[in-house]
Short mmCIF file of C-alpha atoms in Angstrom, two decimals:
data_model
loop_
_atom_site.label_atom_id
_atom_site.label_comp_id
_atom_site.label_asym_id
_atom_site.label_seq_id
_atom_site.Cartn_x
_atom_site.Cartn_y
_atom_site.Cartn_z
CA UNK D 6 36.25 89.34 -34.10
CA UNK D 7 32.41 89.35 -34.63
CA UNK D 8 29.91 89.71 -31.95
CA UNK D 9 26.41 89.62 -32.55
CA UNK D 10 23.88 90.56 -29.77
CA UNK D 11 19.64 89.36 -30.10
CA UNK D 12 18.03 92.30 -27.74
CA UNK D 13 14.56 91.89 -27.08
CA UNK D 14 12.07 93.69 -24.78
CA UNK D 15 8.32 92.19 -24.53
CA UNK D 16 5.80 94.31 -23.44
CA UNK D 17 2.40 93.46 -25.12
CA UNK D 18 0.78 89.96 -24.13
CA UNK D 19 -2.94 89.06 -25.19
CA UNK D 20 -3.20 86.69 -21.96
CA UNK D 21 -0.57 87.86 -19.57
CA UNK D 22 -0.41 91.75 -17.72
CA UNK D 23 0.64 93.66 -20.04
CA UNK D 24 4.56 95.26 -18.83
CA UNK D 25 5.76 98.97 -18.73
CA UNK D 26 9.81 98.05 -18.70
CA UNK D 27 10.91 94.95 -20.67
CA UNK D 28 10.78 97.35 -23.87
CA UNK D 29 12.90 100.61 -22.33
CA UNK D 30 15.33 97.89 -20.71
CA UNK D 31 15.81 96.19 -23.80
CA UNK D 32 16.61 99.30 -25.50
CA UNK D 33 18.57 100.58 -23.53
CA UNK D 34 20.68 97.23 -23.38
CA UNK D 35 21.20 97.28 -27.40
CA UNK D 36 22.76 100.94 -27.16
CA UNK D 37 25.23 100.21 -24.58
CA UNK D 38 25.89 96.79 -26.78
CA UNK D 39 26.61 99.15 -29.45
CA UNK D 40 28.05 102.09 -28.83
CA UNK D 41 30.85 100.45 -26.41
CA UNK D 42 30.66 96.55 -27.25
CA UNK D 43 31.22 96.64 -31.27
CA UNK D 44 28.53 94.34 -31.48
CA UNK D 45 25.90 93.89 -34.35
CA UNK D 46 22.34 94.33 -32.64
CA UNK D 47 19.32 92.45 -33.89
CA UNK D 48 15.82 94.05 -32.04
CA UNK D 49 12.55 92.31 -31.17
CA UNK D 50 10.28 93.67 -31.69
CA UNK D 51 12.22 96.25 -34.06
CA UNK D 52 9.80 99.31 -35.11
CA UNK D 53 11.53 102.47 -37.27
CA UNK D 54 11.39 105.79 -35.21
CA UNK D 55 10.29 108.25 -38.00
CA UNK D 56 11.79 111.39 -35.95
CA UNK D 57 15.51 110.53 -36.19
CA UNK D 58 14.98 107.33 -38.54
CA UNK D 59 16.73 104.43 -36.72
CA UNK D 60 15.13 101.37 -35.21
CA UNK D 61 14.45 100.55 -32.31
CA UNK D 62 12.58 97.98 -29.26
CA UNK D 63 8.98 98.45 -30.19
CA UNK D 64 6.94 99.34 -26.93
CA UNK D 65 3.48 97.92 -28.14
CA UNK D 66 4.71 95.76 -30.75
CA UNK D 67 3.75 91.93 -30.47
CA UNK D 68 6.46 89.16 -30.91
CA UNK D 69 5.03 85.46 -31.61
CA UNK D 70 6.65 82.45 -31.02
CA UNK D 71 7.87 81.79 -34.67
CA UNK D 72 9.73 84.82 -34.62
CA UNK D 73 11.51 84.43 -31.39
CA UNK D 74 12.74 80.77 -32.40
CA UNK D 75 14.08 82.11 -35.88
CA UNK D 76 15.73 85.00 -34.32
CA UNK D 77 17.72 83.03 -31.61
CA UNK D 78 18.51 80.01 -34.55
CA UNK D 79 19.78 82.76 -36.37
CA UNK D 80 21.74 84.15 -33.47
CA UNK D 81 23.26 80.29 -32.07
CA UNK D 82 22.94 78.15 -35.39
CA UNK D 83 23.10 80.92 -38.53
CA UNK D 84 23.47 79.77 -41.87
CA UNK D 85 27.04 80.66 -42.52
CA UNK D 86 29.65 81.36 -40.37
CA UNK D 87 28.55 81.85 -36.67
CA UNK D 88 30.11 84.86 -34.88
CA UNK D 89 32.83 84.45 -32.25
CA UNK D 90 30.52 85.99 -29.50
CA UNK D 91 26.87 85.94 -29.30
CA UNK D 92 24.93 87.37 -26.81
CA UNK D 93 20.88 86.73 -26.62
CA UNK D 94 19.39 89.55 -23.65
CA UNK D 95 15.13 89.10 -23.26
CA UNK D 96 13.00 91.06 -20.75
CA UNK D 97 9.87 90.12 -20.24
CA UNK D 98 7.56 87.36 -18.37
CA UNK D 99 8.73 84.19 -17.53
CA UNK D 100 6.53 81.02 -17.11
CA UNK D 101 6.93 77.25 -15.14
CA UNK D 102 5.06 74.90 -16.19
CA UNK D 103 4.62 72.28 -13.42
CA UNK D 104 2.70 69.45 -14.57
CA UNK D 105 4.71 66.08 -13.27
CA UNK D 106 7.69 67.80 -14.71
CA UNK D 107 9.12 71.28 -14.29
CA UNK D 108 9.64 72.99 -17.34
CA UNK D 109 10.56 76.98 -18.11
CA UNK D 110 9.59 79.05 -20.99
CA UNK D 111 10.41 82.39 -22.15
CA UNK D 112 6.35 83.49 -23.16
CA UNK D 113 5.69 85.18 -26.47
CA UNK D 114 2.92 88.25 -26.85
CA UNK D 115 0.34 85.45 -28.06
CA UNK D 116 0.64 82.50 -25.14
CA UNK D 117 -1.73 81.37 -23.45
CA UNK D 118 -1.04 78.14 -21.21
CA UNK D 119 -4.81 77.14 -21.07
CA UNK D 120 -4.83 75.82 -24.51
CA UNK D 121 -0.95 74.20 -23.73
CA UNK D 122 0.59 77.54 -25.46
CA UNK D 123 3.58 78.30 -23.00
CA UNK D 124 6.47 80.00 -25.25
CA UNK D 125 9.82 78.95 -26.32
CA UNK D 126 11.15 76.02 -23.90
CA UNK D 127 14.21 76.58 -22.13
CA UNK D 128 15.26 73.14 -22.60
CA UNK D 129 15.24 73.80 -26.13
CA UNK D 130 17.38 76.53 -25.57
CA UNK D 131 19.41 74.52 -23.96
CA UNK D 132 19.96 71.95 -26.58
CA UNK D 133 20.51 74.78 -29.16
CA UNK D 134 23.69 75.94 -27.18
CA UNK D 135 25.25 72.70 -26.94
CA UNK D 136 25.11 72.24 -30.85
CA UNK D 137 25.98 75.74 -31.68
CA UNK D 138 29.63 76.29 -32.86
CA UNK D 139 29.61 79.74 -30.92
CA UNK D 140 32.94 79.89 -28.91
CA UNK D 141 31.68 82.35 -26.74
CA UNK D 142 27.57 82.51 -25.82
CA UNK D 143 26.32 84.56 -23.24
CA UNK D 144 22.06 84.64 -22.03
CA UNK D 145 20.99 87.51 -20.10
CA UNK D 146 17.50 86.36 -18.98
CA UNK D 147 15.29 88.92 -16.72
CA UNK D 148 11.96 88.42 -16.50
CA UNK D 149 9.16 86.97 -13.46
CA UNK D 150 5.83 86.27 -13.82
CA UNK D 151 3.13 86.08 -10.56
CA UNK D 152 5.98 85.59 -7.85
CA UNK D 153 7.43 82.98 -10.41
CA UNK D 154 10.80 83.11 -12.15
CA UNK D 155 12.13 80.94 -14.55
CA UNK D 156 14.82 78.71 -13.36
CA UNK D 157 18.02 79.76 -16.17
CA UNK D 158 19.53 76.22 -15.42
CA UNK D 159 17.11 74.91 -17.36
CA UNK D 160 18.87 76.85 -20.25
CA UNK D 161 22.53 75.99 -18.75
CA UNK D 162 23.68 73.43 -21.25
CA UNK D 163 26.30 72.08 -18.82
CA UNK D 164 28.90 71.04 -20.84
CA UNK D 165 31.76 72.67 -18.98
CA UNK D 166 35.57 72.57 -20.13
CA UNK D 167 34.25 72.00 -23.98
CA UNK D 168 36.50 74.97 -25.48
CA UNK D 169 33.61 77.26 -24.98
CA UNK D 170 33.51 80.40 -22.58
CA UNK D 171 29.99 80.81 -21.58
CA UNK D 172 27.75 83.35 -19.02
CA UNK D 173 24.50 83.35 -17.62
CA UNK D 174 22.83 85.40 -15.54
CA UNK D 175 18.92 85.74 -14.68
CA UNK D 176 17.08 88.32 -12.43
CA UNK D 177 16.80 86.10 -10.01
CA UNK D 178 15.98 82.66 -8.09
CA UNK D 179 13.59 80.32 -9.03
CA UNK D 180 11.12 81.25 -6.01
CA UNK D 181 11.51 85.50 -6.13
CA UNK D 182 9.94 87.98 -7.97
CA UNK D 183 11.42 89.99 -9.98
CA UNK D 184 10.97 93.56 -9.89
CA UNK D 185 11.14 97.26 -11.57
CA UNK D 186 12.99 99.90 -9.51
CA UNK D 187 11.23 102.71 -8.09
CA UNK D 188 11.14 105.54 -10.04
CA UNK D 189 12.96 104.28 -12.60
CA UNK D 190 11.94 103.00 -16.33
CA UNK D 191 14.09 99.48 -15.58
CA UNK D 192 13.96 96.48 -14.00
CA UNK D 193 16.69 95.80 -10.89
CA UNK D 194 18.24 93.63 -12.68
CA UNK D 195 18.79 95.32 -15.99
CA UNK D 196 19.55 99.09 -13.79
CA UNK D 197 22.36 97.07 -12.51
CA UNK D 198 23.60 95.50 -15.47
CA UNK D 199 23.53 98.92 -17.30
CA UNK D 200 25.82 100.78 -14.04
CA UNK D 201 27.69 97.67 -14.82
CA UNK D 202 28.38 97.69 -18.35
CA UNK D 203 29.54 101.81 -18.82
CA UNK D 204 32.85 101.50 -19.03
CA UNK D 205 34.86 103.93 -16.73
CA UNK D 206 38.23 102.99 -17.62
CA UNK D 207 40.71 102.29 -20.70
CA UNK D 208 39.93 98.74 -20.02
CA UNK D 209 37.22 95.70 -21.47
CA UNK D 210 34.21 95.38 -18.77
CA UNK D 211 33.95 91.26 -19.00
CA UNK D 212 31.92 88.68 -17.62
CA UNK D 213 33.68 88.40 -14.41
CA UNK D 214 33.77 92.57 -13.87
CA UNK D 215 30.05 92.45 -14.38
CA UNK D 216 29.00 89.64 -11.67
CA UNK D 217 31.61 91.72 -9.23
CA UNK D 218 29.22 94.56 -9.32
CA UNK D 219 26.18 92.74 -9.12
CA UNK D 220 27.46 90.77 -6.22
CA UNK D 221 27.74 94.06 -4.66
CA UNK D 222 24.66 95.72 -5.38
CA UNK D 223 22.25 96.07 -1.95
CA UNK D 224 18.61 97.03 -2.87
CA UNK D 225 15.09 96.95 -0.76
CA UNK D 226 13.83 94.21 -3.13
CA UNK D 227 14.09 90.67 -2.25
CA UNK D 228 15.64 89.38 -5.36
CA UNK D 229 19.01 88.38 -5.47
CA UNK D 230 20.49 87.82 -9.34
CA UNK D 231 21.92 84.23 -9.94
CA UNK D 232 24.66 83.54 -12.80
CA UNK D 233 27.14 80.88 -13.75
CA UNK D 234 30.42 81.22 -15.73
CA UNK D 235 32.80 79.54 -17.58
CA UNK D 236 36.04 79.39 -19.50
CA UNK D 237 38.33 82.73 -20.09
CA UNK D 238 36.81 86.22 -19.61
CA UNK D 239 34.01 87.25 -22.40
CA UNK D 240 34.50 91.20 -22.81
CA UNK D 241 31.55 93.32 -22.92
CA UNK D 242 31.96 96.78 -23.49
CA UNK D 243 35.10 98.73 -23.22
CA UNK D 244 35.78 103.07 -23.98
CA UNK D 245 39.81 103.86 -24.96
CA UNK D 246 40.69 107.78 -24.58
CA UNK D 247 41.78 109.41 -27.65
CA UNK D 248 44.84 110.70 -25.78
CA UNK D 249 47.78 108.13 -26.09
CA UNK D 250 48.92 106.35 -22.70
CA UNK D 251 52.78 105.99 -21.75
CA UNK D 252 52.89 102.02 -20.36
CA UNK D 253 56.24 100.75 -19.27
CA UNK D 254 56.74 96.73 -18.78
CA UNK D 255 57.10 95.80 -15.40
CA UNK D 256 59.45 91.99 -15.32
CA UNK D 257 58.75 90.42 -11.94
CA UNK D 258 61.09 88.93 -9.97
CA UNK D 259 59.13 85.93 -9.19
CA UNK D 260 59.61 82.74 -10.85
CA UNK D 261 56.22 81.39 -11.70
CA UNK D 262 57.57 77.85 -11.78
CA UNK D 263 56.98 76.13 -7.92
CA UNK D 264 58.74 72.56 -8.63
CA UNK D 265 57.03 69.71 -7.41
CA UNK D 266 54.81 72.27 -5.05
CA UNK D 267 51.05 72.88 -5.46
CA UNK D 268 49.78 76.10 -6.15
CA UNK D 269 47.63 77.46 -3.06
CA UNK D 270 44.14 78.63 -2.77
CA UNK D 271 45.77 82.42 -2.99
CA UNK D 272 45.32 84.98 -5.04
CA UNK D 273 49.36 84.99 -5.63
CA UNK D 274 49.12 81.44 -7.03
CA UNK D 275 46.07 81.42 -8.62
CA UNK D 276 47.60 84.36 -11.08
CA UNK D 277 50.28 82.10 -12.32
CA UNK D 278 48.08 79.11 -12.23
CA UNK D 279 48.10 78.58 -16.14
CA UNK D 280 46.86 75.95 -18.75
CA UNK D 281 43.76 74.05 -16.38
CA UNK D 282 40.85 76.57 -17.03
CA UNK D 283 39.01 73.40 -19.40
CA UNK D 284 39.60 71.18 -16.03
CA UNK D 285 38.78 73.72 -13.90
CA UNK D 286 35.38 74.17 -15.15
CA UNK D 287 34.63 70.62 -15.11
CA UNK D 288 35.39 70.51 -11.31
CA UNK D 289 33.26 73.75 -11.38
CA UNK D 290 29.95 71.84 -12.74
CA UNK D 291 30.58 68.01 -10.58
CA UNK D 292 30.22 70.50 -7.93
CA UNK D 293 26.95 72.68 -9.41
CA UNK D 294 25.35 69.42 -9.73
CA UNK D 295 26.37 66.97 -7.38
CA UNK D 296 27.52 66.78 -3.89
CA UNK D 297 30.60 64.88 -4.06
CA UNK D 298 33.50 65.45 -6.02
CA UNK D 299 36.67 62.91 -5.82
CA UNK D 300 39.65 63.83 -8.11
CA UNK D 301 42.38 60.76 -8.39
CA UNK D 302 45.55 60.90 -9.79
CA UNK D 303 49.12 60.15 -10.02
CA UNK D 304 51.46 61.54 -7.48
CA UNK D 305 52.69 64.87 -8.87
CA UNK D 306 50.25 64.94 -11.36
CA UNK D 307 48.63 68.30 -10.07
CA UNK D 308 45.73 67.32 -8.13
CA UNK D 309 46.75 69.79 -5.21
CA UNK D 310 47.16 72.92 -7.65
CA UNK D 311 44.22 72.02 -9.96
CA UNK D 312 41.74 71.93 -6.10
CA UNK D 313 43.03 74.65 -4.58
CA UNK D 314 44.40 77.10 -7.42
CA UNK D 315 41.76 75.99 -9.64
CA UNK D 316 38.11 74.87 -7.98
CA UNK D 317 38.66 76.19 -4.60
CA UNK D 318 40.09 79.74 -5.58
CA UNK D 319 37.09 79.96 -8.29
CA UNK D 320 34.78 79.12 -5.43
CA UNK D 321 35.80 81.46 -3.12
CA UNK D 322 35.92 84.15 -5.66
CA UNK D 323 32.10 83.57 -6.51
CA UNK D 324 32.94 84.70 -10.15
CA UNK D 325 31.94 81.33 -11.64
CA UNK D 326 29.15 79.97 -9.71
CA UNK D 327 26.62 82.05 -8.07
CA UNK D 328 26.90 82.38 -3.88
CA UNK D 329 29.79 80.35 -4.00
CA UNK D 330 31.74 83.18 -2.64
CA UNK D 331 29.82 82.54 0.72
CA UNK D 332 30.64 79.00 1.07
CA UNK D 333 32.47 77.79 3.88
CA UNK D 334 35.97 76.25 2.66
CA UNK D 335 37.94 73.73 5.07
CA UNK D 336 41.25 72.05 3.89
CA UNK D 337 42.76 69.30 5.56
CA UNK D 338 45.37 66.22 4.90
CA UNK D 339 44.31 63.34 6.41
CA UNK D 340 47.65 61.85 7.32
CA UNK D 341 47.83 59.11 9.64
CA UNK D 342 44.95 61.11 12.13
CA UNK D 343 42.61 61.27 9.49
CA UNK D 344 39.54 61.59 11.94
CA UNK D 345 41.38 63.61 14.06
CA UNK D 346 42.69 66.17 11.45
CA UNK D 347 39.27 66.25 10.16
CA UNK D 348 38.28 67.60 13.20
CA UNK D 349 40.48 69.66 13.65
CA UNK D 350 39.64 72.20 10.43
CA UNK D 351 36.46 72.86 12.09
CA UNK D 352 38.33 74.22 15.30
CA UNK D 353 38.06 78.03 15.61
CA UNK D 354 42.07 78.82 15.98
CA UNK D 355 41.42 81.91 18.33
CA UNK D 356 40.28 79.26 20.67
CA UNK D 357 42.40 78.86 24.21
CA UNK D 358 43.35 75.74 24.57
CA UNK D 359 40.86 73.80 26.60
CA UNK D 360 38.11 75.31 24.48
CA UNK D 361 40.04 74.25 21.38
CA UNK D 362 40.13 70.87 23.41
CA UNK D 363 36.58 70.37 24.03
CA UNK D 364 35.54 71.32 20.97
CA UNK D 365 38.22 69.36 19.47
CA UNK D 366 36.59 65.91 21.63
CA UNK D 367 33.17 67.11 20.67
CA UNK D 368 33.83 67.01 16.70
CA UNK D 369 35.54 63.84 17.15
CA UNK D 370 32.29 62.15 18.80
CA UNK D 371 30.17 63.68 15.74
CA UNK D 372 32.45 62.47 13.48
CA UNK D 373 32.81 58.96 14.84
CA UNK D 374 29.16 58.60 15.63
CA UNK D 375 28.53 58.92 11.60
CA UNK D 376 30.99 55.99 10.91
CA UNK D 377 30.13 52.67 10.98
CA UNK D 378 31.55 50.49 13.36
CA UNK D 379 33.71 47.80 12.69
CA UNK D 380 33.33 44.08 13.98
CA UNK D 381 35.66 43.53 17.29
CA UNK D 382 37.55 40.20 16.97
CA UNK D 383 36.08 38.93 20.50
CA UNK D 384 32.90 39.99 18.99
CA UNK D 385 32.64 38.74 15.46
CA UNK D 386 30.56 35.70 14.55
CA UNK D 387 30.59 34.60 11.01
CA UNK D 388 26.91 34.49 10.95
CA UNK D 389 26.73 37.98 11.03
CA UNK D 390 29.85 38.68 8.43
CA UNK D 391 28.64 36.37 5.60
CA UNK D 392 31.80 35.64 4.44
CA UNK D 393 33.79 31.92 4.23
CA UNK D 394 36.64 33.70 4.17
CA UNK D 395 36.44 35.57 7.48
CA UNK D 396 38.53 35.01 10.45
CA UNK D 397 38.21 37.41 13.64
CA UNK D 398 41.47 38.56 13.86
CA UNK D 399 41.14 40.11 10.45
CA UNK D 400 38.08 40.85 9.82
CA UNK D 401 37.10 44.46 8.60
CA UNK D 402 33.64 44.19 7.76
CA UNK D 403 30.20 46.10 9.09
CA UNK D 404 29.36 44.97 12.42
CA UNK D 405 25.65 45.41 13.81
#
């Protein structure tokens, strides 16, 4: 399998402050990319070090905008054969441009947004990923700029369930700063990512690994890393002992195959949940980007199994979409109660039962009082209905 990684570490700007850790993180990235991920690293800026004659993330080096663009074309859209993985990592500033519309851009050493010079657009970045033929493409973006981040959706090309396994993650949201730890040469973000990626074990340190221990990670700063992923694990870096291992397969007893029941929202179910990771993702971004999701169906199609083992079970994980792990979940059938039942999921079960009661009669209220009423046959008039067709006894429509 090849896997080819685009580090780069920005440090000089003509216009901008001038940074101290973009180029140290940046290195420091491409080693661990190397000596444990088996992947081909491409620096910028790349400078030779004369004392032990390898290259690496020039400190004071410039990078212009022409370069950048190449390198990442070359990276997402090469001339041959693309790689199976490709990873692009950049450290450094990050600019919004808000003029009528929001846009992000990665700045190079020689912007300057006075004259309309920003950087690369992350909408064109964007665009890039959803023609490149990469099957697996992962952007690692960590970089602020006076209290403002770039927003990484803009760079998020969407497209869930397309055969592609994709992860992002930037340094943070789209109003925090992002910062360099104290007394260290590295960002917060890229300190983290680093503890993340040295493998401990005789196992692959993926996508899903790496957002577990950033979702852990408690520092003084208030930055909090966002990231969204999709499609089967992407491995990162992995270290296997010299020493062989004795493994012995283990046959369960359980029958993965649950007749015309749905696989739960468990952690049981969702591991022999197989075959719906494409669907699962697309469930993944209605939800990122809308607030309504409806999914119709056949009866035993696998509706129940693809919403609970699938989207719900991804959500409450968090390993997919950033803070979803924090979301409140509520499950319900409507059944021939429907208001009634919905209620009822919102009724703390450790209630007695009057409180369960009166809370029970106070969701109810809120629930009907956000419903509109419908027209009481001793109250309809036709007037009011509009239709030719209506008579009182059956009429169903809005009443005001």
């Amino acid at each position: 399998m090849s896997r080819d990684a685009l580090v780069m570490g920005i440090n000089t700007y003509d216009r901008l402050k001038c940074l101290n850790a973009p180029a140290a993180d940046a290195e420091a990235i491409a080693q661990i990319l190397q000596q444990y991920g088996e992947f081909q690293v491409t620096r910028l800026p790349a400078v030779k070090d004369k004392e032990n004659e390898t290259i690496r993330i020039g400190k004071q080096t410039k990078v212009a905008l022409t370069q950048l663009e190449k390198a990442i074309v070359q990276l997402f859209k090469p001339d041959g054969k693309p790689p199976d993985t490709a990873l692009l990592y950049f450290s450094g500033h990050g600019l919004r441009k808000n003029l009528g519309i929001q846009e992000g851009y990665l700045p190079t050493s020689e912007v300057n947004p006075d004259t309309g010079n920003w950087g690369l657009s992350l909408q064109w970045l964007r665009r890039l990923l959803q023609e490149s033929e990469v099957r697996q493409q992962i952007v690692i973006l960590d970089c602020c700029f006076s209290g403002e981040v770039l927003n990484f959706a803009e760079a998020d090309p969407g497209d869930r369930g397309k055969g592609r396994d994709r992860c992002f993650i930037a340094a943070s949201r789209d109003f925090e700063v992002a910062f360099e730890e104290i007394n260290s040469q590295h960002s917060v973000l890229t300190a983290a990512l680093l503890k993340g990626l040295e493998p401990k074990q005789d196992r692959w340190v993926s996508n899903y690994t790496l957002v577990d221990l950033l979702n852990q990670e408690h520092h003084s700063f208030p930055q909090r890393p966002i990231f969204a992923n999709s499609g089967e694990a992407i491995n990162f870096t992995h270290k296997w002992n010299s020493s062989l291992v004795n493994s012995t397969i283990q046959i369960s007893a359980i029958c993965p195959y649950k007749g015309l029941s749905y696989f739960d929202c468990t952690e049981a179910d969702a591991n022999l949940f197989y075959g719906r990771t494409a669907l699962t993702d697309e469930l993944l971004e209605k939800v990122r980007s809308g607030n309504f999701l409806a999914v119709l169906g056949a009866s035993g199609s696998g509706k129940s199994s693809v919403v609970r083992a699938g989207l719900l079970y991804q959500l409450k994980l968090g390993h997919r979409l950033s803070g979803s792990e924090t979301w409140q979940l509520k499950i319900f059938r409507p059944g021939i109660n429907p208001l009634q039942n919905l209620a009822l999921a919102f009724i703390e079960l450790e209630l007695s039962d009057i409180e369960r009661a009166s809370q029970l009669a106070k969701a109810e209220e809120l629930i009907t009082k956000g419903r509109p009423q419908r027209c009481r046959p001793q109250l309809c008039q036709p007037q009011r209905c509009q239709s030719q067709f209506c008579r009182p006894q059956l009429c169903q429509k809005p009443y005001f």
